[in-house]
Coordinates of C-alpha atoms and ligand atoms in Angstrom, one line a residue:
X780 CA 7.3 -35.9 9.3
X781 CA 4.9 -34.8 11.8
X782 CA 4.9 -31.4 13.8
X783 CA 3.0 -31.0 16.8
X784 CA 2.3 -27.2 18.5
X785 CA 2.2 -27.5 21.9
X786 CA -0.4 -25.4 23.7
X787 CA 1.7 -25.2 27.4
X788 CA 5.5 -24.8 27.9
X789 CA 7.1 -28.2 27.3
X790 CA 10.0 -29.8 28.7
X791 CA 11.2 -32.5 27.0
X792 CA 13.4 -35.1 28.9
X793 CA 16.0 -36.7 27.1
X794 CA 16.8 -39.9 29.3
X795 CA 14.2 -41.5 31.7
X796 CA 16.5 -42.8 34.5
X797 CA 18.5 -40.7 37.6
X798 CA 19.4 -37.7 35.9
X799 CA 16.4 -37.4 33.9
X800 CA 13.4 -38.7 35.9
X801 CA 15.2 -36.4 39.2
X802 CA 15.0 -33.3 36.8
X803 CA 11.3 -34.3 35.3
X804 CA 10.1 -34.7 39.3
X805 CA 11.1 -32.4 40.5
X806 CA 9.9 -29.6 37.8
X807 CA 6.9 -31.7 38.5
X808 CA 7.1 -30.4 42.0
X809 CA 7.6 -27.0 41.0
X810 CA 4.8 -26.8 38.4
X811 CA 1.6 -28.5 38.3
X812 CA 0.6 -29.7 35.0
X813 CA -1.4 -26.8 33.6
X814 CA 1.6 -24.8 33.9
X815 CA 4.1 -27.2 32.7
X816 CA 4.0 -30.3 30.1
X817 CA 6.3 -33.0 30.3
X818 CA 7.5 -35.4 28.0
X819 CA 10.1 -38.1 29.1
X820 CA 11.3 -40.5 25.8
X821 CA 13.6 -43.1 26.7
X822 CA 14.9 -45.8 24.6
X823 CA 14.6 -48.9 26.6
X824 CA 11.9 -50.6 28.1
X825 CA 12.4 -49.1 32.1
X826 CA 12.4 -46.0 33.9
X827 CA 14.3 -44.8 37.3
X828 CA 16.4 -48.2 37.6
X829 CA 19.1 -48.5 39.7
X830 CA 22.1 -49.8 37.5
X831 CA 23.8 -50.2 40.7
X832 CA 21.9 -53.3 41.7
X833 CA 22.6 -54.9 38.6
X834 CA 25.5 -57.4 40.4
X835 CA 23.2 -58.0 42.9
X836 CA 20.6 -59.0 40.7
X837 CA 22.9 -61.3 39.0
X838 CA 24.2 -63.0 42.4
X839 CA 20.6 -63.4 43.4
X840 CA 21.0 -60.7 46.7
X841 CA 18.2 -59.0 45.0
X842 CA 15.1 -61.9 43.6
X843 CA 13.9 -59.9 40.8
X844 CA 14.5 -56.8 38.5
X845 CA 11.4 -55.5 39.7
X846 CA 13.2 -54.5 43.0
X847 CA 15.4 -52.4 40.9
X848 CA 12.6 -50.4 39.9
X849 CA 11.9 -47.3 41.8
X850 CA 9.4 -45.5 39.5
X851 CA 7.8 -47.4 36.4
X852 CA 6.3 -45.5 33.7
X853 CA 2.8 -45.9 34.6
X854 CA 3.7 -44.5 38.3
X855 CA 4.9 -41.5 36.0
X856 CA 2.0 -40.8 34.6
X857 CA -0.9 -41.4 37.1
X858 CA 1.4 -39.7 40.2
X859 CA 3.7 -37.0 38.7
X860 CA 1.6 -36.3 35.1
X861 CA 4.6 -37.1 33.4
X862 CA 4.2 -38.3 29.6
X863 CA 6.9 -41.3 29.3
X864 CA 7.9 -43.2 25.9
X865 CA 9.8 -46.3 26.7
X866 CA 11.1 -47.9 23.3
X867 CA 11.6 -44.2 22.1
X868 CA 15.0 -43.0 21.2
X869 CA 15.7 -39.5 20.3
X870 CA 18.1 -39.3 16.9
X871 CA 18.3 -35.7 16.9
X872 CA 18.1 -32.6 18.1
X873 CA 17.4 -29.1 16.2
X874 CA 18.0 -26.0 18.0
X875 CA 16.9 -23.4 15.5
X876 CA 13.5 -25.0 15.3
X877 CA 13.5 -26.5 18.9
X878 CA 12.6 -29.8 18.4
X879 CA 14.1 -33.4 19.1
X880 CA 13.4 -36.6 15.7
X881 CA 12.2 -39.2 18.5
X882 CA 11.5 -42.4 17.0
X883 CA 9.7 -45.2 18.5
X884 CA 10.8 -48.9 18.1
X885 CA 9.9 -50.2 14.6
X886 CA 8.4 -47.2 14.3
X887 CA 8.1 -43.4 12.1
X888 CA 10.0 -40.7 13.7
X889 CA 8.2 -38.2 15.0
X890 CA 9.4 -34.0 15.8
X891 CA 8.4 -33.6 18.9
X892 CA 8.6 -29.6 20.1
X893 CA 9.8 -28.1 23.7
X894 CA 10.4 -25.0 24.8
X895 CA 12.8 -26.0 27.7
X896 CA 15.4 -29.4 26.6
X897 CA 16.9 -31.6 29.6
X898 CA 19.6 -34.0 28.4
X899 CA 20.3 -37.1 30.5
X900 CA 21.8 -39.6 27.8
X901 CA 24.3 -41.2 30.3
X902 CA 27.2 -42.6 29.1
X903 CA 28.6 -45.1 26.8
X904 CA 30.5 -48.3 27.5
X905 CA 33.8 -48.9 26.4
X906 CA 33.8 -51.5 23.8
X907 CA 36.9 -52.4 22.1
X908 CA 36.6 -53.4 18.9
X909 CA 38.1 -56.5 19.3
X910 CA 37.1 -60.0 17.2
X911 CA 34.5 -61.9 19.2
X912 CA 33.0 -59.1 21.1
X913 CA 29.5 -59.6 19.9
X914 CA 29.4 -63.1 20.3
X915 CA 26.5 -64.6 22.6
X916 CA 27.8 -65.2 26.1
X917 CA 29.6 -61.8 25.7
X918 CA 27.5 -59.1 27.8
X919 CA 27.9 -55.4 29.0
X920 CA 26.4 -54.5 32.0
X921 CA 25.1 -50.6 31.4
X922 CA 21.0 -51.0 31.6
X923 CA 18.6 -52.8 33.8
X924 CA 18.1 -54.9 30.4
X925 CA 21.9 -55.9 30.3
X926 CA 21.2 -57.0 33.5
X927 CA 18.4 -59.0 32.9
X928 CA 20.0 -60.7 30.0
X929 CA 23.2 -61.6 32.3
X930 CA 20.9 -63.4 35.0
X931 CA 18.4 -64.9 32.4
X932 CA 22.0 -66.4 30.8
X933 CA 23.0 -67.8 34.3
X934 CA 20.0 -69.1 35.4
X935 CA 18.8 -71.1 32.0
X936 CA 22.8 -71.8 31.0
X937 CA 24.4 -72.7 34.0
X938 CA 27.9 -71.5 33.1
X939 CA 30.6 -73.0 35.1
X940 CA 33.8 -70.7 34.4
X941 CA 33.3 -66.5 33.8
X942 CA 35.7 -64.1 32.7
X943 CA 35.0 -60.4 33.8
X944 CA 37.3 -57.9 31.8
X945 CA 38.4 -55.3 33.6
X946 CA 39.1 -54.7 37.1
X947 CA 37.0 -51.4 38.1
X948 CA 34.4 -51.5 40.5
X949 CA 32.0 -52.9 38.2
X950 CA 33.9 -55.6 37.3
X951 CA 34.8 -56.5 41.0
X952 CA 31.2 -56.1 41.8
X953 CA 30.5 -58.8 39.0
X954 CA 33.2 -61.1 39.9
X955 CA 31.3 -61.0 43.5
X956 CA 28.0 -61.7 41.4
X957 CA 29.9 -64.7 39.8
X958 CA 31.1 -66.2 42.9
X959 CA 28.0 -66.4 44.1
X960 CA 26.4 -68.2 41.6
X961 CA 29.1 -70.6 42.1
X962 CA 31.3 -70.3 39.0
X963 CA 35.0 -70.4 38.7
X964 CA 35.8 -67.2 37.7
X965 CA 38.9 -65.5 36.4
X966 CA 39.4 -61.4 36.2
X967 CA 41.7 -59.8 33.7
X968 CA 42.9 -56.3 33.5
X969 CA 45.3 -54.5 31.5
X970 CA 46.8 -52.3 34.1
X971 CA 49.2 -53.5 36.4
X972 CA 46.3 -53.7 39.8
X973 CA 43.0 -53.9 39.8
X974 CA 40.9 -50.7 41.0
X975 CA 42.7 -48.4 39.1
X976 CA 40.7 -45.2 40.8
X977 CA 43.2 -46.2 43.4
X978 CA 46.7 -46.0 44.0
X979 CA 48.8 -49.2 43.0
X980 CA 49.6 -49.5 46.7
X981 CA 46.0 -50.3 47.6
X982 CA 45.0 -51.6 44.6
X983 CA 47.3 -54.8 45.6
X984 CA 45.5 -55.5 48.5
X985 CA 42.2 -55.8 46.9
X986 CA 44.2 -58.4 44.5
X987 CA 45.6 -60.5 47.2
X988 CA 41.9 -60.3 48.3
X989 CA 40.7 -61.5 45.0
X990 CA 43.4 -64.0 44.6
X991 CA 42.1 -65.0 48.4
X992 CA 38.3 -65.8 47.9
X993 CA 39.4 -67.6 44.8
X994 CA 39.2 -65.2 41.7
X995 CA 41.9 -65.7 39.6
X996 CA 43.2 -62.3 38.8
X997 CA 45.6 -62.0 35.6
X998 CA 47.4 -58.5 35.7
X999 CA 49.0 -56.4 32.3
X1000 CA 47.3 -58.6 30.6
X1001 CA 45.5 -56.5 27.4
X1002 CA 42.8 -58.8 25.7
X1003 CA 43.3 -59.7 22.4
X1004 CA 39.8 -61.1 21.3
X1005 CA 37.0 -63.4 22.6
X1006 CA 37.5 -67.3 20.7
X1007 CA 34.0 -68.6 20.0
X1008 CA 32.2 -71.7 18.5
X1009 CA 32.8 -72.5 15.0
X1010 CA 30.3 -70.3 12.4
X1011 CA 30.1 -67.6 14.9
X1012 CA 29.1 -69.5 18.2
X1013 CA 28.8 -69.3 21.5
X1014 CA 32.0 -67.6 23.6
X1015 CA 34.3 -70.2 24.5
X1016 CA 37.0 -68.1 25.5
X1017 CA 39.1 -65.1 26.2
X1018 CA 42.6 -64.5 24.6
X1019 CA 45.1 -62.1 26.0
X1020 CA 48.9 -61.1 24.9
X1021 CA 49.9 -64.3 27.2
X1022 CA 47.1 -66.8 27.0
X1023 CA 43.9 -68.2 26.6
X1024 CA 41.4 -68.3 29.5
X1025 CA 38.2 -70.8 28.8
X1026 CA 35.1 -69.1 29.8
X1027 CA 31.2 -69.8 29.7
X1028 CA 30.3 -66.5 29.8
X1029 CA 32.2 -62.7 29.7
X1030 CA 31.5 -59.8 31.5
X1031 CA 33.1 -56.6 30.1
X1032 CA 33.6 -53.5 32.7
X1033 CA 35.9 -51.4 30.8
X1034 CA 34.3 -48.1 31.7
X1035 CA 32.8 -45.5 29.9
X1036 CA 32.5 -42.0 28.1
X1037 CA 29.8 -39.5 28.6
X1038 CA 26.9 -39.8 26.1
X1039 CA 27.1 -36.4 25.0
X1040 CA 27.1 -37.4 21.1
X1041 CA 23.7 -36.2 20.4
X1042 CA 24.8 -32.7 22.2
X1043 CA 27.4 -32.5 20.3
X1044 CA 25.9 -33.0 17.1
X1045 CA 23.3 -30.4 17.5
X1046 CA 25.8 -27.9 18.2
X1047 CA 26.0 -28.1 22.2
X1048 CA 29.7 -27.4 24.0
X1049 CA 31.1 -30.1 24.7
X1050 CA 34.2 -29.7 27.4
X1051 CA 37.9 -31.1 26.9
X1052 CA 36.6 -34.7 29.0
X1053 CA 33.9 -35.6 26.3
X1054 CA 31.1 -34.1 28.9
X1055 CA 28.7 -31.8 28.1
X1056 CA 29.8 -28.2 29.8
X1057 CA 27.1 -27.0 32.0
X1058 CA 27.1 -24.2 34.4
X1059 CA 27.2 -24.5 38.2
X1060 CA 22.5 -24.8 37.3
X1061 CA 23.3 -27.4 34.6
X1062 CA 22.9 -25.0 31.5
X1063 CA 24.3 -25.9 28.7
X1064 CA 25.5 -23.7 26.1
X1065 CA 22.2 -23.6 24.3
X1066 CA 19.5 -21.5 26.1
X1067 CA 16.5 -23.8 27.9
X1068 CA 18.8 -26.7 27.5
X1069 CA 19.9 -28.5 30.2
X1070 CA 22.0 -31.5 30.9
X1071 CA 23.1 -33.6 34.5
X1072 CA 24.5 -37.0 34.5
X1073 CA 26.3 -39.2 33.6
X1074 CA 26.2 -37.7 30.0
X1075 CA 28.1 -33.7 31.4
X1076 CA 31.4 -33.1 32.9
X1077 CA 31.5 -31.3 36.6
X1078 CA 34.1 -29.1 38.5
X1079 CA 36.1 -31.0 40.9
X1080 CA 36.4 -29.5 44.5
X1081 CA 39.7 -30.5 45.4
X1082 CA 41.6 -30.2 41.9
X1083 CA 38.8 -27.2 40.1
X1084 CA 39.5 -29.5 36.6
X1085 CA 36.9 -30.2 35.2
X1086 CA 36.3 -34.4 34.7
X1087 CA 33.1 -36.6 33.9
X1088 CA 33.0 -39.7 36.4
X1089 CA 30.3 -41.6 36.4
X1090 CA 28.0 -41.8 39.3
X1091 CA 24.7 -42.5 40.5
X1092 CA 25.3 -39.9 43.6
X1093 CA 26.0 -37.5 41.0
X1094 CA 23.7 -38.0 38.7
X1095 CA 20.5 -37.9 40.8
X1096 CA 22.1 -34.8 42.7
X1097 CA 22.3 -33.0 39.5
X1098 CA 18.9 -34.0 37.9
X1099 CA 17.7 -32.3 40.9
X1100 CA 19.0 -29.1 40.2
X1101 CA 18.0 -29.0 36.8
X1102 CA 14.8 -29.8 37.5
X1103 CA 14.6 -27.0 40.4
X1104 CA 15.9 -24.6 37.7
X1105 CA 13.6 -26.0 35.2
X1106 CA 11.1 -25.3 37.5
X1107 CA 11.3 -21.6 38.1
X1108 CA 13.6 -22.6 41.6
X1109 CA 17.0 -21.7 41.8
X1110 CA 19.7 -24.0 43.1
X1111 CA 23.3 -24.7 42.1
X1112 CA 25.4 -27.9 42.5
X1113 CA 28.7 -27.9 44.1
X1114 CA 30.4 -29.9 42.0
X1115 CA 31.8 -33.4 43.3
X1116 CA 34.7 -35.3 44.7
X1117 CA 34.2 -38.5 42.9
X1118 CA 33.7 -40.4 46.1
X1119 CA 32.9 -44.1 45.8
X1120 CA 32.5 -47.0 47.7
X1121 CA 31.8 -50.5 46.7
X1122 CA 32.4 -54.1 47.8
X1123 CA 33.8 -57.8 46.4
X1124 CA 32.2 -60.1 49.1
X1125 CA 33.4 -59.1 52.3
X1126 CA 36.1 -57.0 51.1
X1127 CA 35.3 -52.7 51.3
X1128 CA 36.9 -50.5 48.7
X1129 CA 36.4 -47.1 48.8
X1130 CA 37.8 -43.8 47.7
X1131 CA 37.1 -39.9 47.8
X1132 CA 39.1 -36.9 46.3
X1133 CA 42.5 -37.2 44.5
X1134 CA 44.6 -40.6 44.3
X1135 CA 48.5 -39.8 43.7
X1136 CA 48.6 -39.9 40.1
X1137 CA 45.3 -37.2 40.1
X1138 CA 47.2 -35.2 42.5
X1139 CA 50.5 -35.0 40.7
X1140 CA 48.6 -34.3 37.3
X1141 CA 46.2 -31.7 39.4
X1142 CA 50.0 -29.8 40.4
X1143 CA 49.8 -30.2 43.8
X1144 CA 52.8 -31.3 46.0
X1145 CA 51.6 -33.4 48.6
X1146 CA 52.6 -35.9 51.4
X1147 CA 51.0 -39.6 51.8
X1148 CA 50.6 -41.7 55.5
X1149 CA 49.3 -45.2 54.9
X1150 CA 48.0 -47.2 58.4
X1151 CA 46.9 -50.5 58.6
X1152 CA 44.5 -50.5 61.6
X1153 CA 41.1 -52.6 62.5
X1154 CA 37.6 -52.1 62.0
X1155 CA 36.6 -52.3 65.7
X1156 CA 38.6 -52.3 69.0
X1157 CA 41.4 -55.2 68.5
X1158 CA 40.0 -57.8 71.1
X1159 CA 36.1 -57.2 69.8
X1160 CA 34.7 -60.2 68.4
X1161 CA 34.7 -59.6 64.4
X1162 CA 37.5 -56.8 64.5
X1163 CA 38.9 -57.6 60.8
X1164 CA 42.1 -55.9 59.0
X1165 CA 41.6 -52.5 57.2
X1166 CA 43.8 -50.3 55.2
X1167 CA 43.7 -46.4 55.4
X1168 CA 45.6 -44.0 52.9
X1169 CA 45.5 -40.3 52.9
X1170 CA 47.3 -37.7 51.1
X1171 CA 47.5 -33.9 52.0
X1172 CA 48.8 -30.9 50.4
X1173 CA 52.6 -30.1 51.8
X1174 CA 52.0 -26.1 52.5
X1175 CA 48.1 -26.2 53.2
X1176 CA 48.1 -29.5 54.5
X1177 CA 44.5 -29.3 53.6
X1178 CA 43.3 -33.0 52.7
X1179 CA 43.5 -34.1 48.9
X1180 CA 42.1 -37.4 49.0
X1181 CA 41.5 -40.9 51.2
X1182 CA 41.4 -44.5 50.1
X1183 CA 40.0 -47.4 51.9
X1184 CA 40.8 -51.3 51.6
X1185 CA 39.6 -53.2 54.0
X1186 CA 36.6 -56.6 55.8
X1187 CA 33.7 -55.3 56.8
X1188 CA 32.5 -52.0 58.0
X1189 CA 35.7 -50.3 56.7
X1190 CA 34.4 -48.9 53.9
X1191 CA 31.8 -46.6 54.9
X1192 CA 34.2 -44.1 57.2
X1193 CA 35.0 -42.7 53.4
X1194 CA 32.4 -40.6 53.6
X1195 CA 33.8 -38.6 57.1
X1196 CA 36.9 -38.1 55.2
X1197 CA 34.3 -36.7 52.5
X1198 CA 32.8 -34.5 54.7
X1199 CA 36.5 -33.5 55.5
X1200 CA 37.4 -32.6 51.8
X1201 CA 33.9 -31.2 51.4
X1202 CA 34.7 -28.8 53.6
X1203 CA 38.8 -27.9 52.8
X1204 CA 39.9 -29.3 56.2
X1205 CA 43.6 -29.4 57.1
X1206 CA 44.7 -33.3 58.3
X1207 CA 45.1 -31.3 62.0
X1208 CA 41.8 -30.6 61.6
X1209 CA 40.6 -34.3 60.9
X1210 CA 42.9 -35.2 63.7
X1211 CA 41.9 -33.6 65.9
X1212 CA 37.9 -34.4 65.0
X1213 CA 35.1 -35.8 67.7
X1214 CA 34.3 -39.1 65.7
X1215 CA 31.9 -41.7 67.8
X1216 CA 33.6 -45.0 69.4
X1217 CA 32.6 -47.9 71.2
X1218 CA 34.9 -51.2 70.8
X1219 CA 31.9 -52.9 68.5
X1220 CA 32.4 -50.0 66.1
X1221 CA 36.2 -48.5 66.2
X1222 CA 39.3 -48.8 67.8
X1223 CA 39.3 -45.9 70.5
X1224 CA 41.4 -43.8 68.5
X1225 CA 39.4 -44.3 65.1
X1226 CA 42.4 -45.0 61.7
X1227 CA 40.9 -41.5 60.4
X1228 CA 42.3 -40.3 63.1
X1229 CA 45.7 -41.9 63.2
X1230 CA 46.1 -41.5 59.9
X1231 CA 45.8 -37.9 59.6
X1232 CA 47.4 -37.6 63.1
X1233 CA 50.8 -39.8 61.0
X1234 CA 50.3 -37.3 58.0
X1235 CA 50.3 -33.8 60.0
X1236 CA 53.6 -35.4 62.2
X1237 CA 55.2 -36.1 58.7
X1238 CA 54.9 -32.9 57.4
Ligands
FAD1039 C1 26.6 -52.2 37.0 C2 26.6 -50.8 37.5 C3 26.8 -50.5 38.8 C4 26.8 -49.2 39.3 N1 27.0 -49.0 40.6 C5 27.0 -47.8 41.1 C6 27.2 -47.5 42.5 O1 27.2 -48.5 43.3 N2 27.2 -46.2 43.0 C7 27.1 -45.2 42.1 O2 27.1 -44.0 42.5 N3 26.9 -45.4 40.8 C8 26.9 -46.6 40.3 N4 26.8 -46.8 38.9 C9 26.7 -45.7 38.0 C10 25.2 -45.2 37.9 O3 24.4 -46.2 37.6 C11 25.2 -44.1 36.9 O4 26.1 -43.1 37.2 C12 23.8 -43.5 36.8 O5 22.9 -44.4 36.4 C13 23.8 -42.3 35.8 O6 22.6 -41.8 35.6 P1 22.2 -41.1 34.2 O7 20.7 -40.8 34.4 O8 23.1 -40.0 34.0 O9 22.4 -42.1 33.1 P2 21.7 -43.6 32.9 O10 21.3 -44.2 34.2 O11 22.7 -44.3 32.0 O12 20.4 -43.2 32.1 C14 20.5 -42.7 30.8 C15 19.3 -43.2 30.0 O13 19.2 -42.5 28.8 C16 18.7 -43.4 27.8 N5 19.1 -42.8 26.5 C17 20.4 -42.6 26.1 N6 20.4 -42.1 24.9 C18 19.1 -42.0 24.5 C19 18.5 -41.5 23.4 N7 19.1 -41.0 22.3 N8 17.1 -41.5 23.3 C20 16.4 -41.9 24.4 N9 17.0 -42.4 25.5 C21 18.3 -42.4 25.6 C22 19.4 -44.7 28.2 O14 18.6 -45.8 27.6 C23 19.4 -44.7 29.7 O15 18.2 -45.3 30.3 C24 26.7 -48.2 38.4 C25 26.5 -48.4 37.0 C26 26.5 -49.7 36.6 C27 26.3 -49.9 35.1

């Protein structure tokens, strides 16, 4: 196989989308190129894509996958000196001799040398190993190319009925996507509500909002298999414990594990959620190797367990701070509070901190208030239903966690209650906050405010 020496300090990047292409900028930023080399291989065919417009790509919100693209390989090079291999995947890493086997599509693998190693792998769907799964119709939606393929599928097929499988935010977010392109389309989860990041309470509400623009939502229902053509056809449909649902084409969200295989095998620490442990600079066990992502587990502020959830906020935020590190800088992330938003047409879900079952696991003893308020003063045109839950810690009564459900403009107040957990604040404390009103916005007392007003009264 072939060796080559490098004549400046390399930094390989394993990875070429948020994690990694933050880290490899901004080293870039901190080191010109004849103090630094940089080599980003990434198996597939992009670079810096945002996943998160992949439903909007499919519903034809965004026109082309283009859009999704904030930095192509060629911008790489010719802006930042960054060396990308698209079509490249890494099979290995070797500590001792600090190297990565990258091998290029069709291609000889090549042992590629660094001197400083940044992992950004991602994650890895969940993909039951069912019968039918591979069948074509059948798609996961992880990369821009998964993407791609789904819309391409739409637009030449025409499907008329879609089964998503699995009710998290990506599959809501594809359901959405679905509706748009006017198919009947049927969700089914195993758990007992969709959204399960959220408490069962609230995840009803986004079901009876499902059920209301038409989605038909089929609950504790596991999936047994996916029927197909005869001689390995097409999908025709989706079997579950209870039935059969017909579909055109399936969408499986079933979540995901960090990608920290090739970590592990070279030797890394992996921690007890399948994430590669990294230190508050996104070290890794193994010195000059890095890792942020999707592919590592972080400290969560409220509970200080560690857990690996999968975000784009995260991700980027963390490539960032390896890449200061990388880069001779010093910076430190704070670790996260798995704050999400997202949206299933008009209807906001969104959620920060600990849910009840998080909160009971995490040991804390805690109170919940749950208001249903509007979105904007009650006699201003558009004011739409929203649901608000919080839970707080009995003694402290610092804030554990929020949850959102409601029409539009609901969603986004998540991130004040954000701010509030961010910074340990006690539900008085939110209370008693100066948050901006006018009727087009908020009612005049804003539901963060009743909410944690209801909350500090219970307790
Ligand atoms: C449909 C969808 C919607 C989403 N919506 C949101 C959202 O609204 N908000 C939010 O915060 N997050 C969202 N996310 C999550 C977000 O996209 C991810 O958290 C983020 O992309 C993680 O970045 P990453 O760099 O860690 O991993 P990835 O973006 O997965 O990048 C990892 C890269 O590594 C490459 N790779 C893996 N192994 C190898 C190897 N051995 N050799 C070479 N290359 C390799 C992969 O091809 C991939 O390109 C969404 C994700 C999906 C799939």
């Amino acid at each position: 196989m072939e060796r080559r020496v490098n004549a400046r300090p390399r930094l390989i990047v394993i990875g070429g989308d948020a994690a990694g292409m933050s880290a490899a900028s901004q080293a870039r930023r901190l080191r010109d190129s004849a103090e630094l080399e940089i080599l980003a291989l990434e198996r597939g065919p992009h670079t810096s894509y945002s996943a998160c417009g992949i439903p909007y790509l499919v519903g034809k919100t965004v026109s082309s996958p283009e859009a999704l693209i904030s930095r192509d390989p060629a911008t790489f090079r010719r802006d930042f000196e960054i060396d990308v291999r698209t079509g490249t995947e890494v099979e290995g890493i070797d500590l001792d001799r600090r190297t990565v086997t990258a091998r290029p599509a069709g291609g000889r693998a090549v042992e590629e040398s660094f001197d400083q190693l940044m992992i950004a792998t991602g994650a890895v769907p969940v993909r039951p190993g069912l019968p039918g799964m591979d069948a074509p119709g059948v798609f996961g939606v992880q990369t821009l190319s998964d993407g791609i393929a789904v819309r391409e599928f739409v637009d030449s097929r025409r499907p008329r009925t879609a089964v998503v499988v699995g009710g998290g935010y990506i599959g809501l977010e594809m359901a959405e996507a679905f509706v748009q392109r006017g198919m009947e389309v049927r969700l089914i989860e195993a758990a007992t509500e969709p959204m399960t990041t959220l408490d069962p309470d609230m995840g009803r509400l986004v079901r009876d909002a499902l059920t209301g623009m038409g989605v038909r939502v089929h609950l504790s229902e596991p999936v047994t298999g996916v029927e197909t053509a005869p001689g390995g056809g097409a999908v025709r449909a989706v079997a579950t414990e209870e039935a059969s649902y017909p579909a055109d084409i399936v969408v499986l969200g079933l979540g995901v594990r960090p990608g920290s295989d090739l970590a592990r095998a070279a030797g890394i620490e992996i921690g007890p959620t399948g994430g590669i442990a990294v230190d508050a600079r996104m070290r890794t066990s193994a010195e000059g190797v890095w890792a942020a992502g999707d592919c590592v587990q972080s400290l969560h502020r409220v509970s200080h367990a560690p857990v690996s959830i999968a975000l784009g906020t995260h991700a980027n935020k963390q490539g960032r701070v390896a890449g200061t590190n990388i880069g001779g800088g010093y910076a430190r992330f704070g670790g996260v509070l798995g704050t999400a938003i997202s949206k299933v047409c008009d209807l906001e879900v969104a959620r920060t901190g600990l849910n009840e079952a998080e909160a009971r696991r995490a040991g804390f003893e805690f109170e919940t208030a749950t208001l249903e308020s509007t979105t904007r003063a009650g006699y201003f045109p558009g004011a739409a239903a929203m649901t608000l839950k919080m839970l707080a810690e009995r003694r402290s009564r610092r804030l554990l966690g929020a949850q959102i459900v409601g029409w539009e403009n609901a969603g986004k107040r998540i991130d004040v209650l954000a701010t509030a957990l961010w910074n340990s604040m006690s539900v008085e404390d939110v209370a008693a906050m100066d948050l901006g009103y006018a009727p087009p916005f908020s009612p005049v007392w804003d539901p963060v405010l009743i909410t944690a007003r209801k909350l500090a009264e219970q307790m």
